[in-house]
Short mmCIF file of C-alpha atoms in Angstrom, two decimals:
data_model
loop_
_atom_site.label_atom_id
_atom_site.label_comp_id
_atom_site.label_asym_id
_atom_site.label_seq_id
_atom_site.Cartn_x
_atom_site.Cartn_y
_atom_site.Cartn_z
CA UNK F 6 117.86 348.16 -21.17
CA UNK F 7 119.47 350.48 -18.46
CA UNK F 8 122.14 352.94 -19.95
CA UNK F 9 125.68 352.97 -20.20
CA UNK F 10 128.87 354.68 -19.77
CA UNK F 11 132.00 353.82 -20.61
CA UNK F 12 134.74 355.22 -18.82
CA UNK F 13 138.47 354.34 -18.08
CA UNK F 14 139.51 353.00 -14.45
CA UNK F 15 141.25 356.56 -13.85
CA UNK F 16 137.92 358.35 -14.82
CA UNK F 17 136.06 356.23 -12.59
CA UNK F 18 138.49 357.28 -9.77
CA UNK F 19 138.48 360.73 -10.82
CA UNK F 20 134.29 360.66 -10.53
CA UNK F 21 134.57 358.82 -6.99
CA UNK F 22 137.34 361.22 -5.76
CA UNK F 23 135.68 364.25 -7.13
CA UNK F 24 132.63 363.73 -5.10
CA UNK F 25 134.25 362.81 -1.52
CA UNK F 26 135.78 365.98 -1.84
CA UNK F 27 132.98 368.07 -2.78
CA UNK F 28 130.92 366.72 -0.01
CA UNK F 29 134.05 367.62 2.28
CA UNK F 30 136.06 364.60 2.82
CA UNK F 31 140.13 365.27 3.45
CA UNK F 32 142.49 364.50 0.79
CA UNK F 33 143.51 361.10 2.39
CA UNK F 34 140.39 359.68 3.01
CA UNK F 35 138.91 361.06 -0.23
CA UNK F 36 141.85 359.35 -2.16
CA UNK F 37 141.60 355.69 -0.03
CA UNK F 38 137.80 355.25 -0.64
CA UNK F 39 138.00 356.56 -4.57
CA UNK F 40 140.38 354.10 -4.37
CA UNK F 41 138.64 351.26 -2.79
CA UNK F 42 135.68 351.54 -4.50
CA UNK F 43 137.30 351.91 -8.18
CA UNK F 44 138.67 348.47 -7.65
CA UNK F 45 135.25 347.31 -6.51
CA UNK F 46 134.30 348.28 -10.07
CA UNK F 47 137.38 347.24 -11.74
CA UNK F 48 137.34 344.06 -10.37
CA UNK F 49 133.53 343.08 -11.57
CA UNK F 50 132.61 343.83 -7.69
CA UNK F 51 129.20 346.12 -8.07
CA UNK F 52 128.15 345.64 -4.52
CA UNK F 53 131.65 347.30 -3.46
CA UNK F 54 131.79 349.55 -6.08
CA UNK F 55 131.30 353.07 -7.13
CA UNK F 56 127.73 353.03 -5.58
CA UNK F 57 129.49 353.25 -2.60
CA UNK F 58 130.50 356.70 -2.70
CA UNK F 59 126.23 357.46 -2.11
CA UNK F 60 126.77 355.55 0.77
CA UNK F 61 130.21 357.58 2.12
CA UNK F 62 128.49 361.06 1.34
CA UNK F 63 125.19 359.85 2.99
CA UNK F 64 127.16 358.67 6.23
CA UNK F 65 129.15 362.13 6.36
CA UNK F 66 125.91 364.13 5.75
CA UNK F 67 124.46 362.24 8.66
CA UNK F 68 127.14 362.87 11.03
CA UNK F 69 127.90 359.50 11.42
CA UNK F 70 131.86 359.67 9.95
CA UNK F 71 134.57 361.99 10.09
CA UNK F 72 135.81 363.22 6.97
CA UNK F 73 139.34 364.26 8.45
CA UNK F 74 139.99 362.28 11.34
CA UNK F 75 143.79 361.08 11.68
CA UNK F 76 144.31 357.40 12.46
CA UNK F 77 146.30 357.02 15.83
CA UNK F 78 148.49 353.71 15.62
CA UNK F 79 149.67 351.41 18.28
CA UNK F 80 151.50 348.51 19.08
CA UNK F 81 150.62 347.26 22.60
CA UNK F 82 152.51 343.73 22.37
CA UNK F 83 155.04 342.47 20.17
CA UNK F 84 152.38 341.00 17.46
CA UNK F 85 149.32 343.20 17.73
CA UNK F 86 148.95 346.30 15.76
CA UNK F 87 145.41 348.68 16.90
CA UNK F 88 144.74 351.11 14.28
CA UNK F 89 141.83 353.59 16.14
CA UNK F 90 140.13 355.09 13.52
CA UNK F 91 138.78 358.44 15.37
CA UNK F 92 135.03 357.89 13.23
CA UNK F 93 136.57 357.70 10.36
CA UNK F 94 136.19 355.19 7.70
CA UNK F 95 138.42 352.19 7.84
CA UNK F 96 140.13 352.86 4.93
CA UNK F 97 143.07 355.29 5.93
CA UNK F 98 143.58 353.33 9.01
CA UNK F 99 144.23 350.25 7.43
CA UNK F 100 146.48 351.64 4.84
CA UNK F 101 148.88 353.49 8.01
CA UNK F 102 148.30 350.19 9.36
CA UNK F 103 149.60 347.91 7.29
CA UNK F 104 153.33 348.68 7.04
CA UNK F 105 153.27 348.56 10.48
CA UNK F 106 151.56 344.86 10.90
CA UNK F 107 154.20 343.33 7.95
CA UNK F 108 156.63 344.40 9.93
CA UNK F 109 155.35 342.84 13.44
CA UNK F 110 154.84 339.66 11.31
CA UNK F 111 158.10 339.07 9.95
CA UNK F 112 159.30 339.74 13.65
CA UNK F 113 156.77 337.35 15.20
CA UNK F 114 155.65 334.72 12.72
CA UNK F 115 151.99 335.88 13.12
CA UNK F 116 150.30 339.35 13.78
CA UNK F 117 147.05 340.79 14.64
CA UNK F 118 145.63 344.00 13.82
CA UNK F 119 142.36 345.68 14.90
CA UNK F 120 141.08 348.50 13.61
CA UNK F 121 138.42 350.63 15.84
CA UNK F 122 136.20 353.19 16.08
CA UNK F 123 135.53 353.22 12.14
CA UNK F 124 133.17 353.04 9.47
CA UNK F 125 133.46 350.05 7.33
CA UNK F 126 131.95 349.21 3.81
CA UNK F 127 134.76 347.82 1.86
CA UNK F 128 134.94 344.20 0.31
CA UNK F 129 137.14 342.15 2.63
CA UNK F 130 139.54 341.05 0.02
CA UNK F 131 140.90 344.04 -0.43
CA UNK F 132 142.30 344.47 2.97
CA UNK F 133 144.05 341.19 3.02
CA UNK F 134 145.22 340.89 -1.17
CA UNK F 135 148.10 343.33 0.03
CA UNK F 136 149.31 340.78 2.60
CA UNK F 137 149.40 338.24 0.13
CA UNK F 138 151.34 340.53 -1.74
CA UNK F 139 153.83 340.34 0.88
CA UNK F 140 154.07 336.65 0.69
CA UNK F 141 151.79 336.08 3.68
CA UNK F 142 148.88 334.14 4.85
CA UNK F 143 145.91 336.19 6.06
CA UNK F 144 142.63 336.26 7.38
CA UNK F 145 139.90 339.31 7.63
CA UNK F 146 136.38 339.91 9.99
CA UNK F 147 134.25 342.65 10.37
CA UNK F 148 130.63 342.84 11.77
CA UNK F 149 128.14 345.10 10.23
CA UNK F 150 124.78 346.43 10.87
CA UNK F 151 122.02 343.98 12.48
CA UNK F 152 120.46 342.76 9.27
CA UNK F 153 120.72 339.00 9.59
CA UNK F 154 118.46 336.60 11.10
CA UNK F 155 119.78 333.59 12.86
CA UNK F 156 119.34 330.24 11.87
CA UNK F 157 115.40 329.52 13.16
CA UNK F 158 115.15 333.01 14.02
CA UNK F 159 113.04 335.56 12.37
CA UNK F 160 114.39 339.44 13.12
CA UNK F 161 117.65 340.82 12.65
CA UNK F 162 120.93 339.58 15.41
CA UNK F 163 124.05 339.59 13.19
CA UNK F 164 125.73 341.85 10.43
CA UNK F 165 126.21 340.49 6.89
CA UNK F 166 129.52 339.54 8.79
CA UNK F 167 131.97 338.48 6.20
CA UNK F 168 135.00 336.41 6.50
CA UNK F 169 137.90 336.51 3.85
CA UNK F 170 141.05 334.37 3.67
CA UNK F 171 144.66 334.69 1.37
CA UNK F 172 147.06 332.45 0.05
CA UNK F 173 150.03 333.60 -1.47
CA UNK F 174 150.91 331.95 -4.96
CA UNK F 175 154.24 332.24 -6.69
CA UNK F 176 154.18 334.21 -10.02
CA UNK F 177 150.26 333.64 -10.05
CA UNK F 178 147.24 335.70 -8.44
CA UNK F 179 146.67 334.59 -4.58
CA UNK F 180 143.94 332.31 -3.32
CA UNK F 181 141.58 334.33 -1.86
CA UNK F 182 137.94 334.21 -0.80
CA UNK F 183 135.73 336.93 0.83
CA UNK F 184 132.46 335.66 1.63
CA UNK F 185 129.67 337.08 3.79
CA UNK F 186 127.72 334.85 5.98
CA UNK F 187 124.66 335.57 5.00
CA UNK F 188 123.26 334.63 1.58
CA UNK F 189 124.54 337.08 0.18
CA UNK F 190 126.25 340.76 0.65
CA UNK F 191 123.87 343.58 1.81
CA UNK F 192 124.89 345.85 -1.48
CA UNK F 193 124.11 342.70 -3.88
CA UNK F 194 119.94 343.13 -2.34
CA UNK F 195 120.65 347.50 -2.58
CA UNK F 196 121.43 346.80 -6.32
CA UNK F 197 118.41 344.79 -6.99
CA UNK F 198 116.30 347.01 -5.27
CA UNK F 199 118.13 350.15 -7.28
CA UNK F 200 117.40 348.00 -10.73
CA UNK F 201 114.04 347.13 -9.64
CA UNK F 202 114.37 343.10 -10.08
CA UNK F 203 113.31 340.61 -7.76
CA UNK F 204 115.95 338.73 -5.93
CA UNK F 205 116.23 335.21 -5.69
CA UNK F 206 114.19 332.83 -3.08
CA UNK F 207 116.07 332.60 0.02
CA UNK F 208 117.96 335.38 0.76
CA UNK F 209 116.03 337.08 2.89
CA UNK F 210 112.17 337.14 4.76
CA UNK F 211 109.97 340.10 5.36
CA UNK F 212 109.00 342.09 8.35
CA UNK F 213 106.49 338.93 9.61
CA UNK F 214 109.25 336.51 8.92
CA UNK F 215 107.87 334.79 5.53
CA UNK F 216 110.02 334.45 2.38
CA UNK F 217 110.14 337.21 -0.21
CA UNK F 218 111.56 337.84 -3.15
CA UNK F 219 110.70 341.87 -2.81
CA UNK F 220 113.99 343.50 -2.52
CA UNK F 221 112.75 346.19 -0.98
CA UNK F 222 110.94 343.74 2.00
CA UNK F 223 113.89 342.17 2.83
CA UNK F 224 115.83 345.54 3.27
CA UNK F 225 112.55 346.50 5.37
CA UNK F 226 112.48 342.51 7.25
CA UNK F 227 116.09 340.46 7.64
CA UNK F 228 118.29 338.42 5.50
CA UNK F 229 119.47 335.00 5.91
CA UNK F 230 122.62 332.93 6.65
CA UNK F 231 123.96 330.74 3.60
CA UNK F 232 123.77 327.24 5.00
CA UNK F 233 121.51 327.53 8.42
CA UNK F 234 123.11 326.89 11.51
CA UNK F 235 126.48 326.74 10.18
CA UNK F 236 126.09 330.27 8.60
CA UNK F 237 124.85 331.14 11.71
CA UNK F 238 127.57 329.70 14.26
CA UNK F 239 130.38 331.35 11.59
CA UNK F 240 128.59 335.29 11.83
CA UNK F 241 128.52 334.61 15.85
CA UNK F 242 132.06 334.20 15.35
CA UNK F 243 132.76 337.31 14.12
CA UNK F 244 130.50 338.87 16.12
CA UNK F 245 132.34 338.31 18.80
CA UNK F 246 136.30 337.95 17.00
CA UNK F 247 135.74 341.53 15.72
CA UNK F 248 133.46 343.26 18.21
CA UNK F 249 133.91 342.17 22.02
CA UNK F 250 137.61 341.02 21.45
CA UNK F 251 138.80 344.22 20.11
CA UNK F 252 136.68 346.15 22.10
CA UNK F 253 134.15 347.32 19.59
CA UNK F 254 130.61 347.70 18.46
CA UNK F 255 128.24 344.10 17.61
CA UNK F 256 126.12 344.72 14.43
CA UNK F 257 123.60 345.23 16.80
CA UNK F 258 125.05 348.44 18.54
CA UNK F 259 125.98 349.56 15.08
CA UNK F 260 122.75 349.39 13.78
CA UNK F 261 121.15 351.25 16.96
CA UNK F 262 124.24 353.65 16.41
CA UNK F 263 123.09 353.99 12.89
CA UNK F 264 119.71 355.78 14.12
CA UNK F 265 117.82 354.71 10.74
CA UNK F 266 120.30 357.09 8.87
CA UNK F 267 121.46 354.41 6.15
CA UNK F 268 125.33 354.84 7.43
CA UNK F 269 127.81 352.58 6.87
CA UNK F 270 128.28 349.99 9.86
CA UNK F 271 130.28 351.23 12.66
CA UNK F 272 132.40 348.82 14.68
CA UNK F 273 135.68 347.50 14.27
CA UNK F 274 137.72 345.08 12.09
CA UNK F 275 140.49 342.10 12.82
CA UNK F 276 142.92 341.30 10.32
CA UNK F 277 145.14 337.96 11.35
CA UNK F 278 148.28 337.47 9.57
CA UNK F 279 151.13 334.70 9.24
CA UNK F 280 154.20 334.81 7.57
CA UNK F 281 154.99 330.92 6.22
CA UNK F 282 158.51 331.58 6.53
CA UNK F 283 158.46 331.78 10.23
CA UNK F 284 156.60 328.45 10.30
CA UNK F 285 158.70 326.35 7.28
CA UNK F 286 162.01 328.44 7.09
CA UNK F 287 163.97 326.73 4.08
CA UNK F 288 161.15 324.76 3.64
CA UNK F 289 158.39 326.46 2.25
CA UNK F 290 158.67 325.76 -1.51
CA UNK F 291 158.42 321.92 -0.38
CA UNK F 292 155.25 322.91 1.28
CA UNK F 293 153.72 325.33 -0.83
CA UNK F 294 153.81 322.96 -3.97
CA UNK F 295 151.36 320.67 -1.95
CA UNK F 296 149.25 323.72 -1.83
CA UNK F 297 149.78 324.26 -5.99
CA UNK F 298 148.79 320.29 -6.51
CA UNK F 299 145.45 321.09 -4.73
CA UNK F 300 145.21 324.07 -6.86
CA UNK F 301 145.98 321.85 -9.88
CA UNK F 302 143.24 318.94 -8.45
CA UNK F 303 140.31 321.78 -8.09
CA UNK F 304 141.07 323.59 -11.61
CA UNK F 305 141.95 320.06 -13.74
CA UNK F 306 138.29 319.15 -13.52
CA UNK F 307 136.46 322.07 -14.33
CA UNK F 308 136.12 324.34 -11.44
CA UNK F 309 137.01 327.42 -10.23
CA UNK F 310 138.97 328.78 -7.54
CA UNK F 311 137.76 331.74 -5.63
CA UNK F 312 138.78 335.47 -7.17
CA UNK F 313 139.34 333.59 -10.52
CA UNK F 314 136.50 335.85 -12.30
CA UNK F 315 137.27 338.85 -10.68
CA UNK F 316 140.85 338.52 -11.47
CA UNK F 317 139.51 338.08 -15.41
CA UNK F 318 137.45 340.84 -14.68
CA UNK F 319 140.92 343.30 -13.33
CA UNK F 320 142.04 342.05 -16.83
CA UNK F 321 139.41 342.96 -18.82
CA UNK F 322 138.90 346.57 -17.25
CA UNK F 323 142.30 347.50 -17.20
CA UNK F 324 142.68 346.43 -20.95
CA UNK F 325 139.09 347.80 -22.17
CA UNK F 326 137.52 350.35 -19.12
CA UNK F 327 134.40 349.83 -18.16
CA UNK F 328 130.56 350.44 -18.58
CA UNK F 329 129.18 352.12 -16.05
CA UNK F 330 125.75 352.66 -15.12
CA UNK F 331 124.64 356.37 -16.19
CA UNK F 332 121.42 356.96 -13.87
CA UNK F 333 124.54 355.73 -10.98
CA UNK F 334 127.48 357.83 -12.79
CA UNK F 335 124.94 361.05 -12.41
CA UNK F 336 124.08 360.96 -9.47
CA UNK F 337 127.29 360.62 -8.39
CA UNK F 338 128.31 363.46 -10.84
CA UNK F 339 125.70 365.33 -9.28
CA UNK F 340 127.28 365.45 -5.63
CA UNK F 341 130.00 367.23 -6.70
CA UNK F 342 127.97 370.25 -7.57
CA UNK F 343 125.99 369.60 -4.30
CA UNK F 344 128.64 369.11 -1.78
#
């Protein structure tokens, strides 16, 4: 039975935070990624978590990320927002950002933004739950590193590539779903491989292209798409949505990029927003409460919307903590004396 902490949310940020700045990450960026990856934890989200901050130091060690760069923002047309990231990770940029595309959207009805030149590692939903917060509809895509396989194919093309999407609900948590096209996220095989467990049949294939359940094989071979070709026709979509049309990296230039270093992905990101308003005026509550009987239709017999157990999960930590892995909480403890 592995070890546990227990530790409040703010200790968990404190541990994160302490570390980026030990290992010389700015104040700004220190603070955004503690951030991010404290609600990774707090939110039952493992893969996005505080094992992250290995990752972060890792990547700066490597010179592969700035740990000071200042985001420059544009807005080259009336509904697109570019957020260049100077090699740093995606995380300040998109919080500078995101004033900036709320306020194109209201003007506009929809908005774009693209953030470049950055390292990206956080979970998808994050970026967009804040636009849902604004009473917007949104949509997320980011490549990654060439880890993926396509459909019939047998070495690595596409990034994890995940897609996210957010419905604002009235008084209630928003509809939102982050999903990577592969099988699953790259993080969820890292922690199996970490806890020394097998992961399940299908996720991924070894270096000759036959089906493993070795963790560490399919970190050394490629993973999979969920659902074959469609999978595979969805991460070529983002592939090219959030690489060529922005102007940035594939998960193939990433991973060449990358130089066998273990970085996070380098590339870009595209974040599509709509405010409802613009589109329904006076009439949105008429049209939203066809959206709440759907809700109503899913939930009445038995199952669950997307986000529904992290949002249990927010609950839980923020009434209880949480238990933390100690071999993970010292070694990140230990980068703060090593920085």
């Amino acid at each position: 039975m592995e070890e546990k902490l227990h530790l409040t949310i703010d200790e968990v940020h404190q541990l994160a935070k302490e570390a980026l700045l030990a290992n010389g990450f700015s104040e700004q960026h220190a603070q955004a990624i503690a951030e991010n990856v404290t609600s990774g934890e707090r939110d039952g989200c493992a893969s996005h978590g505080l094992y992250r901050v290995l990752v972060c130091v890792n990547s700066l060690r490597s010179g592969k990320v700035s740990a000071d760069a200042l985001p420059i923002i544009t807005t080259p047309a009336p509904a697109i927002v570019k957020a260049d990231a100077q090699g740093g990770y995606s995380l300040l940029a998109h919080r500078l950002a995101l004033p900036v595309l709320i306020e194109q959207t209201r003007k506009t009805g929809i908005g774009a933004l693209a953030i470049n030149h950055c390292l990206h590692f956080s979970a998808l939903w994050m970026d967009i739950e804040p636009l849902t917060e604004a009473g917007m509809v949104a949509f997320a895509f980011t490549p990654s590193h060439a880890w993926v396989a396509p459909a019939g194919g047998n070495r690595p093309v596409f990034g994890t590539n995940p897609i996210a999407f957010g419905w604002p609900r009235k008084d209630r948590s928003p509809f939102i779903f982050d999903l990577a096209t592969s099988m699953v996220a790259r993080g969820e095989i890292e922690l199996y491989r970490r806890a020394g467990k097998p992961i399940p049949e299908g996720w991924g294939i070894d270096a000759e292209g036959k089906s493993t359940t070795d963790a560490q094989a399919v970190l050394d071979g490629a993973m999979l798409t969920f659902g074959g070709h469609k999978g595979s026709a969805l991460s070529a979509m983002v592939e090219l949505i959030a690489g060529p049309l922005i102007g940035d990296m594939t998960s193939a230039d990433s991973i060449e990029f990358d130089k066998g270093t273990g970085s996070s992905p380098r590339g870009g990101e595209l974040i599509i927003a709509i405010d409802p308003d613009r589109f329904l005026g006076d009439d949105r509550e008429q049209h939203f409460s066809r959206a709440e009987k759907m809700f109503t239709a899913i939930e009445s017999q038995g199952a669950r919307l997307p986000s529904q157990r992290r949002y249990q999960a927010r609950m839980r930590a923020l009434e209880e903590g949480l238990d933390i892995s100690k071999k993970l909480y010292d070694e990140i403890k230990a980068l703060s004396y090593s920085g």
